[in-house]
Amino acid sequence: MAIACELVQVAPSLLIWQTYDPALKTDLFSTAITTRSGSFLVDPILLADAALAQLLKAGSVSGVIVTNSNHLRASADFAARFSVPIFAHPETFPGRAFPGTKVGDGGTICDELAVIGIEGAAAGEIVLHSAPNGGTLITGDALINFEPYGFTFLPRKYCSNEKQMRRSLRKLLAHKTDRMLFAHGPPILSRAGERLQQLLDADL
């Protein structure tokens, strides 16, 4: 399993880490967001010991969040290590016992983390929104930000229903957003809501 060696603080209460997965032939990104209810690890990949120690300085871990069925990654390892629940959409673990707390569109994980369901992408696709500090979106696969694609939609071949996914993403516009973080690609750290509006408007 891929292991990341470095944490990067990209904004107050936001840490990311990344590594290249040769099996998937892509970069994997994970996020830790600190809230009043503790830190939540989103789509986590394994961390080297020094980086894990740095993560723990950011605050106690309160939960692990999985944004879709393709992003199980090291979620079980982190949940077991910290004795915390896994939060995910019911469709994230098909054909197996659900290992944690089910969340869906319109729900919350804590007072500072809202859940937005995205239909038509990968099974169980969710996006997280945090309102403080101008607003942050943390996405799964429905939106990507890496070359050669740039900031755009998940390519059609990976979608269960591309048109439905693109329609569903318009729900994100209801949430004020300055930053956007991705499971695949570096974050957008300013005016992310404007970038998203432009992307969705160009798709009409």
PDB file of N, CA and C in Angstrom, residues 95-196:
ATOM      1  N   GLY A  95     -21.632  -5.231  -0.892  1.00  0.00           N
ATOM      2  CA  GLY A  95     -21.359  -6.648  -0.709  1.00  0.00           C
ATOM      3  C   GLY A  95     -20.631  -6.993   0.572  1.00  0.00           C
ATOM      4  N   ARG A  96     -20.560  -6.057   1.518  1.00  0.00           N
ATOM      5  CA  ARG A  96     -19.896  -6.367   2.780  1.00  0.00           C
ATOM      6  C   ARG A  96     -20.599  -5.606   3.910  1.00  0.00           C
ATOM      7  N   ALA A  97     -20.345  -6.020   5.126  1.00  0.00           N
ATOM      8  CA  ALA A  97     -20.940  -5.345   6.271  1.00  0.00           C
ATOM      9  C   ALA A  97     -20.419  -3.919   6.370  1.00  0.00           C
ATOM     10  N   PHE A  98     -21.320  -2.984   6.615  1.00  0.00           N
ATOM     11  CA  PHE A  98     -20.899  -1.586   6.711  1.00  0.00           C
ATOM     12  C   PHE A  98     -20.112  -1.398   8.005  1.00  0.00           C
ATOM     13  N   PRO A  99     -18.896  -0.819   7.934  1.00  0.00           N
ATOM     14  CA  PRO A  99     -18.020  -0.811   9.109  1.00  0.00           C
ATOM     15  C   PRO A  99     -18.159   0.393  10.028  1.00  0.00           C
ATOM     16  N   GLY A 100     -19.083   1.323   9.741  1.00  0.00           N
ATOM     17  CA  GLY A 100     -19.109   2.521  10.561  1.00  0.00           C
ATOM     18  C   GLY A 100     -20.449   3.220  10.577  1.00  0.00           C
ATOM     19  N   THR A 101     -20.425   4.525  10.298  1.00  0.00           N
ATOM     20  CA  THR A 101     -21.607   5.381  10.375  1.00  0.00           C
ATOM     21  C   THR A 101     -22.026   5.804   8.973  1.00  0.00           C
ATOM     22  N   LYS A 102     -23.280   5.574   8.624  1.00  0.00           N
ATOM     23  CA  LYS A 102     -23.770   5.909   7.289  1.00  0.00           C
ATOM     24  C   LYS A 102     -24.167   7.381   7.223  1.00  0.00           C
ATOM     25  N   VAL A 103     -23.739   8.041   6.138  1.00  0.00           N
ATOM     26  CA  VAL A 103     -24.104   9.435   5.910  1.00  0.00           C
ATOM     27  C   VAL A 103     -24.573   9.576   4.467  1.00  0.00           C
ATOM     28  N   GLY A 104     -25.327  10.639   4.197  1.00  0.00           N
ATOM     29  CA  GLY A 104     -25.827  10.850   2.844  1.00  0.00           C
ATOM     30  C   GLY A 104     -26.116  12.305   2.586  1.00  0.00           C
ATOM     31  N   ASP A 105     -26.678  12.579   1.423  1.00  0.00           N
ATOM     32  CA  ASP A 105     -26.944  13.938   0.980  1.00  0.00           C
ATOM     33  C   ASP A 105     -27.796  14.696   2.002  1.00  0.00           C
ATOM     34  N   GLY A 106     -27.317  15.884   2.374  1.00  0.00           N
ATOM     35  CA  GLY A 106     -28.039  16.689   3.343  1.00  0.00           C
ATOM     36  C   GLY A 106     -27.711  16.387   4.784  1.00  0.00           C
ATOM     37  N   GLY A 107     -26.894  15.376   5.031  1.00  0.00           N
ATOM     38  CA  GLY A 107     -26.526  15.020   6.394  1.00  0.00           C
ATOM     39  C   GLY A 107     -25.305  15.788   6.870  1.00  0.00           C
ATOM     40  N   THR A 108     -24.896  15.503   8.083  1.00  0.00           N
ATOM     41  CA  THR A 108     -23.706  16.116   8.654  1.00  0.00           C
ATOM     42  C   THR A 108     -22.868  15.057   9.357  1.00  0.00           C
ATOM     43  N   ILE A 109     -21.587  15.340   9.436  1.00  0.00           N
ATOM     44  CA  ILE A 109     -20.678  14.485  10.197  1.00  0.00           C
ATOM     45  C   ILE A 109     -20.412  15.109  11.557  1.00  0.00           C
ATOM     46  N   CYS A 110     -20.335  16.440  11.585  1.00  0.00           N
ATOM     47  CA  CYS A 110     -20.312  17.216  12.821  1.00  0.00           C
ATOM     48  C   CYS A 110     -20.866  18.588  12.462  1.00  0.00           C
ATOM     49  N   ASP A 111     -20.913  19.494  13.421  1.00  0.00           N
ATOM     50  CA  ASP A 111     -21.506  20.804  13.155  1.00  0.00           C
ATOM     51  C   ASP A 111     -20.813  21.549  12.018  1.00  0.00           C
ATOM     52  N   GLU A 112     -19.536  21.257  11.775  1.00  0.00           N
ATOM     53  CA  GLU A 112     -18.765  21.990  10.780  1.00  0.00           C
ATOM     54  C   GLU A 112     -18.553  21.224   9.483  1.00  0.00           C
ATOM     55  N   LEU A 113     -19.114  20.040   9.346  1.00  0.00           N
ATOM     56  CA  LEU A 113     -18.923  19.247   8.135  1.00  0.00           C
ATOM     57  C   LEU A 113     -20.265  18.757   7.609  1.00  0.00           C
ATOM     58  N   ALA A 114     -20.687  19.337   6.492  1.00  0.00           N
ATOM     59  CA  ALA A 114     -21.917  18.911   5.827  1.00  0.00           C
ATOM     60  C   ALA A 114     -21.595  17.942   4.708  1.00  0.00           C
ATOM     61  N   VAL A 115     -22.543  17.061   4.406  1.00  0.00           N
ATOM     62  CA  VAL A 115     -22.374  16.032   3.378  1.00  0.00           C
ATOM     63  C   VAL A 115     -23.269  16.352   2.188  1.00  0.00           C
ATOM     64  N   ILE A 116     -22.692  16.309   1.003  1.00  0.00           N
ATOM     65  CA  ILE A 116     -23.431  16.531  -0.244  1.00  0.00           C
ATOM     66  C   ILE A 116     -23.273  15.286  -1.108  1.00  0.00           C
ATOM     67  N   GLY A 117     -24.364  14.604  -1.381  1.00  0.00           N
ATOM     68  CA  GLY A 117     -24.314  13.409  -2.208  1.00  0.00           C
ATOM     69  C   GLY A 117     -24.228  13.762  -3.682  1.00  0.00           C
ATOM     70  N   ILE A 118     -23.369  13.063  -4.409  1.00  0.00           N
ATOM     71  CA  ILE A 118     -23.195  13.284  -5.849  1.00  0.00           C
ATOM     72  C   ILE A 118     -23.532  11.990  -6.571  1.00  0.00           C
ATOM     73  N   GLU A 119     -24.623  12.012  -7.323  1.00  0.00           N
ATOM     74  CA  GLU A 119     -25.049  10.818  -8.047  1.00  0.00           C
ATOM     75  C   GLU A 119     -24.379  10.770  -9.418  1.00  0.00           C
ATOM     76  N   GLY A 120     -24.105   9.566  -9.903  1.00  0.00           N
ATOM     77  CA  GLY A 120     -23.597   9.388 -11.254  1.00  0.00           C
ATOM     78  C   GLY A 120     -22.093   9.268 -11.368  1.00  0.00           C
ATOM     79  N   ALA A 121     -21.378   9.457 -10.268  1.00  0.00           N
ATOM     80  CA  ALA A 121     -19.920   9.290 -10.282  1.00  0.00           C
ATOM     81  C   ALA A 121     -19.612   7.857  -9.824  1.00  0.00           C
ATOM     82  N   ALA A 122     -18.663   7.691  -8.918  1.00  0.00           N
ATOM     83  CA  ALA A 122     -18.423   6.377  -8.336  1.00  0.00           C
ATOM     84  C   ALA A 122     -19.508   6.065  -7.308  1.00  0.00           C
ATOM     85  N   ALA A 123     -19.670   4.799  -6.979  1.00  0.00           N
ATOM     86  CA  ALA A 123     -20.665   4.408  -5.985  1.00  0.00           C
ATOM     87  C   ALA A 123     -20.357   5.070  -4.648  1.00  0.00           C
ATOM     88  N   GLY A 124     -21.389   5.652  -4.029  1.00  0.00           N
ATOM     89  CA  GLY A 124     -21.218   6.264  -2.720  1.00  0.00           C
ATOM     90  C   GLY A 124     -20.551   7.620  -2.729  1.00  0.00           C
ATOM     91  N   GLU A 125     -20.500   8.280  -3.876  1.00  0.00           N
ATOM     92  CA  GLU A 125     -19.783   9.553  -3.987  1.00  0.00           C
ATOM     93  C   GLU A 125     -20.401  10.640  -3.105  1.00  0.00           C
ATOM     94  N   ILE A 126     -19.552  11.256  -2.266  1.00  0.00           N
ATOM     95  CA  ILE A 126     -19.967  12.401  -1.467  1.00  0.00           C
ATOM     96  C   ILE A 126     -18.914  13.494  -1.558  1.00  0.00           C
ATOM     97  N   VAL A 127     -19.358  14.732  -1.306  1.00  0.00           N
ATOM     98  CA  VAL A 127     -18.469  15.880  -1.161  1.00  0.00           C
ATOM     99  C   VAL A 127     -18.735  16.454   0.225  1.00  0.00           C
ATOM    100  N   LEU A 128     -17.692  16.941   0.876  1.00  0.00           N
ATOM    101  CA  LEU A 128     -17.811  17.549   2.204  1.00  0.00           C
ATOM    102  C   LEU A 128     -17.707  19.058   2.086  1.00  0.00           C
ATOM    103  N   HIS A 129     -18.503  19.771   2.883  1.00  0.00           N
ATOM    104  CA  HIS A 129     -18.399  21.233   2.928  1.00  0.00           C
ATOM    105  C   HIS A 129     -18.205  21.684   4.352  1.00  0.00           C
ATOM    106  N   SER A 130     -17.205  22.559   4.536  1.00  0.00           N
ATOM    107  CA  SER A 130     -16.947  23.196   5.823  1.00  0.00           C
ATOM    108  C   SER A 130     -17.086  24.694   5.629  1.00  0.00           C
ATOM    109  N   ALA A 131     -17.964  25.331   6.401  1.00  0.00           N
ATOM    110  CA  ALA A 131     -18.276  26.744   6.193  1.00  0.00           C
ATOM    111  C   ALA A 131     -17.231  27.722   6.721  1.00  0.00           C
ATOM    112  N   PRO A 132     -16.515  27.427   7.819  1.00  0.00           N
ATOM    113  CA  PRO A 132     -15.600  28.433   8.371  1.00  0.00           C
ATOM    114  C   PRO A 132     -14.504  28.875   7.391  1.00  0.00           C
ATOM    115  N   ASN A 133     -13.982  30.069   7.644  1.00  0.00           N
ATOM    116  CA  ASN A 133     -12.844  30.611   6.888  1.00  0.00           C
ATOM    117  C   ASN A 133     -13.110  30.716   5.397  1.00  0.00           C
ATOM    118  N   GLY A 134     -14.322  31.135   5.043  1.00  0.00           N
ATOM    119  CA  GLY A 134     -14.635  31.345   3.635  1.00  0.00           C
ATOM    120  C   GLY A 134     -15.186  30.142   2.913  1.00  0.00           C
ATOM    121  N   GLY A 135     -15.171  28.978   3.537  1.00  0.00           N
ATOM    122  CA  GLY A 135     -15.761  27.781   2.941  1.00  0.00           C
ATOM    123  C   GLY A 135     -14.753  26.881   2.256  1.00  0.00           C
ATOM    124  N   THR A 136     -14.876  25.585   2.510  1.00  0.00           N
ATOM    125  CA  THR A 136     -13.998  24.569   1.923  1.00  0.00           C
ATOM    126  C   THR A 136     -14.829  23.404   1.428  1.00  0.00           C
ATOM    127  N   LEU A 137     -14.557  22.947   0.217  1.00  0.00           N
ATOM    128  CA  LEU A 137     -15.116  21.707  -0.313  1.00  0.00           C
ATOM    129  C   LEU A 137     -14.010  20.661  -0.392  1.00  0.00           C
ATOM    130  N   ILE A 138     -14.320  19.450   0.040  1.00  0.00           N
ATOM    131  CA  ILE A 138     -13.390  18.326  -0.086  1.00  0.00           C
ATOM    132  C   ILE A 138     -14.083  17.280  -0.939  1.00  0.00           C
ATOM    133  N   THR A 139     -13.520  17.006  -2.104  1.00  0.00           N
ATOM    134  CA  THR A 139     -14.189  16.166  -3.095  1.00  0.00           C
ATOM    135  C   THR A 139     -13.587  14.770  -3.165  1.00  0.00           C
ATOM    136  N   GLY A 140     -14.375  13.858  -3.730  1.00  0.00           N
ATOM    137  CA  GLY A 140     -13.896  12.508  -3.980  1.00  0.00           C
ATOM    138  C   GLY A 140     -13.349  12.388  -5.385  1.00  0.00           C
ATOM    139  N   ASP A 141     -14.140  11.772  -6.280  1.00  0.00           N
ATOM    140  CA  ASP A 141     -13.690  11.592  -7.661  1.00  0.00           C
ATOM    141  C   ASP A 141     -14.420  12.470  -8.668  1.00  0.00           C
ATOM    142  N   ALA A 142     -15.570  13.011  -8.312  1.00  0.00           N
ATOM    143  CA  ALA A 142     -16.410  13.707  -9.293  1.00  0.00           C
ATOM    144  C   ALA A 142     -15.723  14.912  -9.912  1.00  0.00           C
ATOM    145  N   LEU A 143     -14.823  15.534  -9.140  1.00  0.00           N
ATOM    146  CA  LEU A 143     -14.006  16.640  -9.645  1.00  0.00           C
ATOM    147  C   LEU A 143     -12.543  16.303  -9.416  1.00  0.00           C
ATOM    148  N   ILE A 144     -11.713  16.590 -10.419  1.00  0.00           N
ATOM    149  CA  ILE A 144     -10.288  16.289 -10.343  1.00  0.00           C
ATOM    150  C   ILE A 144      -9.500  17.555 -10.680  1.00  0.00           C
ATOM    151  N   ASN A 145      -8.192  17.518 -10.383  1.00  0.00           N
ATOM    152  CA  ASN A 145      -7.357  18.682 -10.666  1.00  0.00           C
ATOM    153  C   ASN A 145      -5.911  18.245 -10.903  1.00  0.00           C
ATOM    154  N   PHE A 146      -5.687  17.535 -11.997  1.00  0.00           N
ATOM    155  CA  PHE A 146      -4.323  17.112 -12.299  1.00  0.00           C
ATOM    156  C   PHE A 146      -4.139  17.015 -13.808  1.00  0.00           C
ATOM    157  N   GLU A 147      -2.891  17.076 -14.224  1.00  0.00           N
ATOM    158  CA  GLU A 147      -2.573  17.013 -15.645  1.00  0.00           C
ATOM    159  C   GLU A 147      -2.739  15.592 -16.159  1.00  0.00           C
ATOM    160  N   PRO A 148      -3.114  15.441 -17.430  1.00  0.00           N
ATOM    161  CA  PRO A 148      -3.299  16.473 -18.457  1.00  0.00           C
ATOM    162  C   PRO A 148      -4.688  17.122 -18.453  1.00  0.00           C
ATOM    163  N   TYR A 149      -5.526  16.794 -17.470  1.00  0.00           N
ATOM    164  CA  TYR A 149      -6.911  17.252 -17.502  1.00  0.00           C
ATOM    165  C   TYR A 149      -7.086  18.664 -16.949  1.00  0.00           C
ATOM    166  N   GLY A 150      -6.330  19.019 -15.886  1.00  0.00           N
ATOM    167  CA  GLY A 150      -6.584  20.259 -15.174  1.00  0.00           C
ATOM    168  C   GLY A 150      -7.798  20.117 -14.266  1.00  0.00           C
ATOM    169  N   PHE A 151      -8.380  21.245 -13.869  1.00  0.00           N
ATOM    170  CA  PHE A 151      -9.566  21.231 -13.017  1.00  0.00           C
ATOM    171  C   PHE A 151     -10.789  20.947 -13.883  1.00  0.00           C
ATOM    172  N   THR A 152     -11.387  19.785 -13.670  1.00  0.00           N
ATOM    173  CA  THR A 152     -12.488  19.388 -14.538  1.00  0.00           C
ATOM    174  C   THR A 152     -13.286  18.255 -13.897  1.00  0.00           C
ATOM    175  N   PHE A 153     -14.212  17.713 -14.672  1.00  0.00           N
ATOM    176  CA  PHE A 153     -15.053  16.604 -14.231  1.00  0.00           C
ATOM    177  C   PHE A 153     -14.309  15.272 -14.328  1.00  0.00           C
ATOM    178  N   LEU A 154     -14.754  14.331 -13.535  1.00  0.00           N
ATOM    179  CA  LEU A 154     -14.280  12.956 -13.676  1.00  0.00           C
ATOM    180  C   LEU A 154     -14.532  12.491 -15.108  1.00  0.00           C
ATOM    181  N   PRO A 155     -13.519  11.922 -15.792  1.00  0.00           N
ATOM    182  CA  PRO A 155     -13.732  11.461 -17.164  1.00  0.00           C
ATOM    183  C   PRO A 155     -14.867  10.452 -17.274  1.00  0.00           C
ATOM    184  N   ARG A 156     -15.529  10.490 -18.406  1.00  0.00           N
ATOM    185  CA  ARG A 156     -16.741   9.695 -18.620  1.00  0.00           C
ATOM    186  C   ARG A 156     -16.551   8.217 -18.329  1.00  0.00           C
ATOM    187  N   LYS A 157     -15.396   7.665 -18.701  1.00  0.00           N
ATOM    188  CA  LYS A 157     -15.210   6.215 -18.571  1.00  0.00           C
ATOM    189  C   LYS A 157     -15.231   5.745 -17.116  1.00  0.00           C
ATOM    190  N   TYR A 158     -15.060   6.683 -16.170  1.00  0.00           N
ATOM    191  CA  TYR A 158     -15.066   6.313 -14.763  1.00  0.00           C
ATOM    192  C   TYR A 158     -16.406   6.603 -14.081  1.00  0.00           C
ATOM    193  N   CYS A 159     -17.351   7.182 -14.806  1.00  0.00           N
ATOM    194  CA  CYS A 159     -18.639   7.568 -14.234  1.00  0.00           C
ATOM    195  C   CYS A 159     -19.669   6.456 -14.410  1.00  0.00           C
ATOM    196  N   SER A 160     -20.575   6.343 -13.467  1.00  0.00           N
ATOM    197  CA  SER A 160     -21.713   5.440 -13.665  1.00  0.00           C
ATOM    198  C   SER A 160     -22.765   6.095 -14.555  1.00  0.00           C
ATOM    199  N   ASN A 161     -22.857   7.434 -14.491  1.00  0.00           N
ATOM    200  CA  ASN A 161     -23.768   8.193 -15.349  1.00  0.00           C
ATOM    201  C   ASN A 161     -23.242   9.628 -15.413  1.00  0.00           C
ATOM    202  N   GLU A 162     -22.483   9.929 -16.445  1.00  0.00           N
ATOM    203  CA  GLU A 162     -21.792  11.214 -16.516  1.00  0.00           C
ATOM    204  C   GLU A 162     -22.747  12.401 -16.472  1.00  0.00           C
ATOM    205  N   LYS A 163     -23.828  12.358 -17.238  1.00  0.00           N
ATOM    206  CA  LYS A 163     -24.759  13.485 -17.264  1.00  0.00           C
ATOM    207  C   LYS A 163     -25.385  13.715 -15.899  1.00  0.00           C
ATOM    208  N   GLN A 164     -25.755  12.642 -15.242  1.00  0.00           N
ATOM    209  CA  GLN A 164     -26.334  12.766 -13.906  1.00  0.00           C
ATOM    210  C   GLN A 164     -25.330  13.367 -12.936  1.00  0.00           C
ATOM    211  N   MET A 165     -24.072  12.939 -13.026  1.00  0.00           N
ATOM    212  CA  MET A 165     -23.044  13.468 -12.144  1.00  0.00           C
ATOM    213  C   MET A 165     -22.886  14.979 -12.328  1.00  0.00           C
ATOM    214  N   ARG A 166     -22.832  15.420 -13.575  1.00  0.00           N
ATOM    215  CA  ARG A 166     -22.632  16.848 -13.832  1.00  0.00           C
ATOM    216  C   ARG A 166     -23.817  17.680 -13.339  1.00  0.00           C
ATOM    217  N   ARG A 167     -25.024  17.142 -13.486  1.00  0.00           N
ATOM    218  CA  ARG A 167     -26.189  17.844 -12.929  1.00  0.00           C
ATOM    219  C   ARG A 167     -26.111  17.901 -11.415  1.00  0.00           C
ATOM    220  N   SER A 168     -25.734  16.797 -10.818  1.00  0.00           N
ATOM    221  CA  SER A 168     -25.687  16.702  -9.362  1.00  0.00           C
ATOM    222  C   SER A 168     -24.652  17.655  -8.771  1.00  0.00           C
ATOM    223  N   LEU A 169     -23.554  17.875  -9.489  1.00  0.00           N
ATOM    224  CA  LEU A 169     -22.504  18.760  -8.990  1.00  0.00           C
ATOM    225  C   LEU A 169     -22.978  20.204  -8.830  1.00  0.00           C
ATOM    226  N   ARG A 170     -24.064  20.572  -9.491  1.00  0.00           N
ATOM    227  CA  ARG A 170     -24.566  21.934  -9.350  1.00  0.00           C
ATOM    228  C   ARG A 170     -25.053  22.205  -7.924  1.00  0.00           C
ATOM    229  N   LYS A 171     -25.304  21.158  -7.157  1.00  0.00           N
ATOM    230  CA  LYS A 171     -25.679  21.343  -5.753  1.00  0.00           C
ATOM    231  C   LYS A 171     -24.574  22.038  -4.959  1.00  0.00           C
ATOM    232  N   LEU A 172     -23.340  21.899  -5.420  1.00  0.00           N
ATOM    233  CA  LEU A 172     -22.217  22.486  -4.692  1.00  0.00           C
ATOM    234  C   LEU A 172     -22.259  24.008  -4.725  1.00  0.00           C
ATOM    235  N   LEU A 173     -22.917  24.572  -5.738  1.00  0.00           N
ATOM    236  CA  LEU A 173     -22.956  26.020  -5.878  1.00  0.00           C
ATOM    237  C   LEU A 173     -23.739  26.703  -4.754  1.00  0.00           C
ATOM    238  N   ALA A 174     -24.527  25.946  -4.041  1.00  0.00           N
ATOM    239  CA  ALA A 174     -25.295  26.504  -2.918  1.00  0.00           C
ATOM    240  C   ALA A 174     -24.424  26.736  -1.688  1.00  0.00           C
ATOM    241  N   HIS A 175     -23.170  26.307  -1.753  1.00  0.00           N
ATOM    242  CA  HIS A 175     -22.280  26.383  -0.596  1.00  0.00           C
ATOM    243  C   HIS A 175     -21.125  27.335  -0.885  1.00  0.00           C
ATOM    244  N   LYS A 176     -20.980  28.353  -0.055  1.00  0.00           N
ATOM    245  CA  LYS A 176     -19.887  29.305  -0.230  1.00  0.00           C
ATOM    246  C   LYS A 176     -18.553  28.579  -0.114  1.00  0.00           C
ATOM    247  N   THR A 177     -17.673  28.825  -1.098  1.00  0.00           N
ATOM    248  CA  THR A 177     -16.441  28.048  -1.181  1.00  0.00           C
ATOM    249  C   THR A 177     -15.278  28.909  -1.640  1.00  0.00           C
ATOM    250  N   ASP A 178     -14.250  28.983  -0.808  1.00  0.00           N
ATOM    251  CA  ASP A 178     -13.022  29.655  -1.220  1.00  0.00           C
ATOM    252  C   ASP A 178     -11.956  28.648  -1.618  1.00  0.00           C
ATOM    253  N   ARG A 179     -11.959  27.481  -0.956  1.00  0.00           N
ATOM    254  CA  ARG A 179     -10.951  26.455  -1.217  1.00  0.00           C
ATOM    255  C   ARG A 179     -11.616  25.153  -1.651  1.00  0.00           C
ATOM    256  N   MET A 180     -10.891  24.386  -2.458  1.00  0.00           N
ATOM    257  CA  MET A 180     -11.369  23.063  -2.847  1.00  0.00           C
ATOM    258  C   MET A 180     -10.197  22.089  -2.799  1.00  0.00           C
ATOM    259  N   LEU A 181     -10.426  20.957  -2.130  1.00  0.00           N
ATOM    260  CA  LEU A 181      -9.403  19.929  -2.026  1.00  0.00           C
ATOM    261  C   LEU A 181      -9.888  18.673  -2.727  1.00  0.00           C
ATOM    262  N   PHE A 182      -8.937  17.901  -3.238  1.00  0.00           N
ATOM    263  CA  PHE A 182      -9.255  16.782  -4.124  1.00  0.00           C
ATOM    264  C   PHE A 182      -8.608  15.492  -3.628  1.00  0.00           C
ATOM    265  N   ALA A 183      -9.188  14.369  -4.016  1.00  0.00           N
ATOM    266  CA  ALA A 183      -8.555  13.075  -3.785  1.00  0.00           C
ATOM    267  C   ALA A 183      -7.500  12.786  -4.841  1.00  0.00           C
ATOM    268  N   HIS A 184      -7.602  13.504  -5.968  1.00  0.00           N
ATOM    269  CA  HIS A 184      -6.621  13.359  -7.048  1.00  0.00           C
ATOM    270  C   HIS A 184      -6.265  14.744  -7.570  1.00  0.00           C
ATOM    271  N   GLY A 185      -5.173  15.293  -7.059  1.00  0.00           N
ATOM    272  CA  GLY A 185      -4.708  16.579  -7.538  1.00  0.00           C
ATOM    273  C   GLY A 185      -4.528  17.586  -6.434  1.00  0.00           C
ATOM    274  N   PRO A 186      -3.687  18.596  -6.659  1.00  0.00           N
ATOM    275  CA  PRO A 186      -3.427  19.624  -5.644  1.00  0.00           C
ATOM    276  C   PRO A 186      -4.634  20.514  -5.425  1.00  0.00           C
ATOM    277  N   PRO A 187      -4.709  21.150  -4.266  1.00  0.00           N
ATOM    278  CA  PRO A 187      -5.886  21.962  -3.942  1.00  0.00           C
ATOM    279  C   PRO A 187      -5.926  23.272  -4.698  1.00  0.00           C
ATOM    280  N   ILE A 188      -7.132  23.816  -4.812  1.00  0.00           N
ATOM    281  CA  ILE A 188      -7.347  25.202  -5.229  1.00  0.00           C
ATOM    282  C   ILE A 188      -7.580  25.989  -3.949  1.00  0.00           C
ATOM    283  N   LEU A 189      -6.740  26.992  -3.686  1.00  0.00           N
ATOM    284  CA  LEU A 189      -6.732  27.621  -2.368  1.00  0.00           C
ATOM    285  C   LEU A 189      -7.350  29.006  -2.327  1.00  0.00           C
ATOM    286  N   SER A 190      -7.863  29.480  -3.437  1.00  0.00           N
ATOM    287  CA  SER A 190      -8.587  30.747  -3.424  1.00  0.00           C
ATOM    288  C   SER A 190      -9.549  30.781  -4.608  1.00  0.00           C
ATOM    289  N   ARG A 191     -10.696  31.448  -4.403  1.00  0.00           N
ATOM    290  CA  ARG A 191     -11.712  31.649  -5.445  1.00  0.00           C
ATOM    291  C   ARG A 191     -12.168  30.329  -6.086  1.00  0.00           C
ATOM    292  N   ALA A 192     -12.186  29.267  -5.303  1.00  0.00           N
ATOM    293  CA  ALA A 192     -12.590  27.970  -5.842  1.00  0.00           C
ATOM    294  C   ALA A 192     -14.047  27.973  -6.283  1.00  0.00           C
ATOM    295  N   GLY A 193     -14.901  28.704  -5.553  1.00  0.00           N
ATOM    296  CA  GLY A 193     -16.303  28.763  -5.940  1.00  0.00           C
ATOM    297  C   GLY A 193     -16.489  29.384  -7.311  1.00  0.00           C
ATOM    298  N   GLU A 194     -15.708  30.403  -7.610  1.00  0.00           N
ATOM    299  CA  GLU A 194     -15.785  31.021  -8.935  1.00  0.00           C
ATOM    300  C   GLU A 194     -15.324  30.057 -10.012  1.00  0.00           C
ATOM    301  N   ARG A 195     -14.254  29.336  -9.731  1.00  0.00           N
ATOM    302  CA  ARG A 195     -13.758  28.342 -10.695  1.00  0.00           C
ATOM    303  C   ARG A 195     -14.815  27.269 -10.953  1.00  0.00           C
ATOM    304  N   LEU A 196     -15.476  26.839  -9.893  1.00  0.00           N
ATOM    305  CA  LEU A 196     -16.515  25.819 -10.038  1.00  0.00           C
ATOM    306  C   LEU A 196     -17.691  26.358 -10.838  1.00  0.00           C
TER     307      LEU A 196
END
